[in-house]
C-alpha atoms as one frame of an Amber mdcrd trajectory, in Angstrom:
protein
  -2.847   7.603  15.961  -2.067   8.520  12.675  -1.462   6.692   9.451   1.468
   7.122   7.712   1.523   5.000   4.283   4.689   3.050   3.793   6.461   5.107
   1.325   6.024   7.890   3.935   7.751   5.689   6.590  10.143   4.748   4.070
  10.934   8.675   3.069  11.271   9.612   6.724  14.460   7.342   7.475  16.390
   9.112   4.585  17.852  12.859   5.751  15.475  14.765   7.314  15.256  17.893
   9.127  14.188  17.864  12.926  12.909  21.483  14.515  12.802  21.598  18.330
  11.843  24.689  20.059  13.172  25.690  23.983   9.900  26.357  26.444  10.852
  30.182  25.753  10.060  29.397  21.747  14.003  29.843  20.603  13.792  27.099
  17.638  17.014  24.813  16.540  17.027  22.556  13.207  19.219  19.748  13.252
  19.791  16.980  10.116  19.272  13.489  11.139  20.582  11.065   8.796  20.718
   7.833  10.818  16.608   6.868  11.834  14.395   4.368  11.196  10.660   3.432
  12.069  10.098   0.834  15.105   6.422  -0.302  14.696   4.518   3.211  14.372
   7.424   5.125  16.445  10.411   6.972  14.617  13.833   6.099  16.158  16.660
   8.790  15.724  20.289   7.866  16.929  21.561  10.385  18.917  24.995  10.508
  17.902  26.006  14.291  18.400  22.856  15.703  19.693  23.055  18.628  21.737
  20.660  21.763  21.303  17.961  19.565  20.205  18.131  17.428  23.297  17.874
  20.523  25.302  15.477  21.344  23.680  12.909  18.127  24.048  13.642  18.265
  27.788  11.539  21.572  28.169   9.473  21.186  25.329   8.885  17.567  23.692
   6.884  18.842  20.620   9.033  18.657  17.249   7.997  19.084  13.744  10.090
  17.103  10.726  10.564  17.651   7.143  12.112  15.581   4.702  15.182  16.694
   2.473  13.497  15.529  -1.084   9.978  15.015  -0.230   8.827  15.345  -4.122
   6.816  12.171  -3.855   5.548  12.539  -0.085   5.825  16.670   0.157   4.445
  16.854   3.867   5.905  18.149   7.298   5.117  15.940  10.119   4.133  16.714
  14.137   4.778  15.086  17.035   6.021  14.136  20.354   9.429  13.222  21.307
  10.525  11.476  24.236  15.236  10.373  24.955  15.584   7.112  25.763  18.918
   5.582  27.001  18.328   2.303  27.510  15.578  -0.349  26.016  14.415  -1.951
  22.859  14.376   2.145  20.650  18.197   2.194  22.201  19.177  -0.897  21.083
  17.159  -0.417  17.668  19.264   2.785  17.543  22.738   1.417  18.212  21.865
  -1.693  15.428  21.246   1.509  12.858  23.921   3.198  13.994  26.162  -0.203
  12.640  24.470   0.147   9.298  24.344   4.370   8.775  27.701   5.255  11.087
  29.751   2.146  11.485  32.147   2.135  14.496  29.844   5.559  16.143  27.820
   3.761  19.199  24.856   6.427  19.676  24.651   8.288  23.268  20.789   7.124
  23.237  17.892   7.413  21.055  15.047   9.649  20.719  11.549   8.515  19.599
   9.177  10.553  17.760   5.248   9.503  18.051   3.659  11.056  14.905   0.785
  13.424  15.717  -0.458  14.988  13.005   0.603  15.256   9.279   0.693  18.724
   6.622   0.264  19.186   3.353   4.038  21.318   2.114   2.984  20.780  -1.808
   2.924  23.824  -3.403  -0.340  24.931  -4.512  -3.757  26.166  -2.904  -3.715
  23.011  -0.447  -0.200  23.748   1.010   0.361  24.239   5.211  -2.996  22.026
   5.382  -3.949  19.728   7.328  -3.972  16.182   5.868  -4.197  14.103   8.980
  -3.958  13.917  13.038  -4.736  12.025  16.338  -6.812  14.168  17.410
């Protein structure tokens, strides 16, 4: 499992950018404004989801980058699984009172971090800082 510090958890729940791909490799990139870390899982409401959940039924592997990363400049891989029900659904809909008052999320989708890039610019940038592997 990887480590991510806590300013990196804390710079993930702002807006950030979520890239799905179809199993045919047709990628979508969606803004997610309402998520929050659970433990060592990310938590995204789905509120208006629809390409991207299409997209992590055929192919669960998603990549995320964060709209000002200047302190934390790194994309981050992983694994994404739609709940409906459960503690990350409830987690979702007690965000969803907080980011989108009066908007009850459809369900949830949780994000296991796998691995963790470098997106500074400079000689070290697309490399890999850290992974589960």
């Amino acid at each position: 499992m990887v480590k991510l510090t806590e300013e990196m958890k804390t710079e993930i729940t702002g807006l950030l950018f979520l890239a799905t791909s179809s199993k045919d490799g047709v990628p979508n990139v969606a803004p997610m404004g309402a998520n929050q870390f659970v433990g060592d899982k990310l938590v995204i409401s789905d509120n208006f989801m629809k390409k991207t959940l299409d997209n992590i039924k055929e192919n669960p592997v998603v990549a995320i980058n964060v709209a000002n990363c200047r302190s934390h400049p790194f994309q981050y891989k992983g694994k994404a699984e739609i709940v409906t029900d459960g503690e990350y659904f409830e987690k979702a809909k007690e965000l969803n009172k907080v980011k989108v008052p009066g908007l009850t999320p459809k369900g949830a989708i949780v994000i296991t971090i796998t691995s963790i890039y470098s997106v500074k610019p400079g000689p070290d940038a697309g490399s890999l800082v850290e992974t589960d592997d």
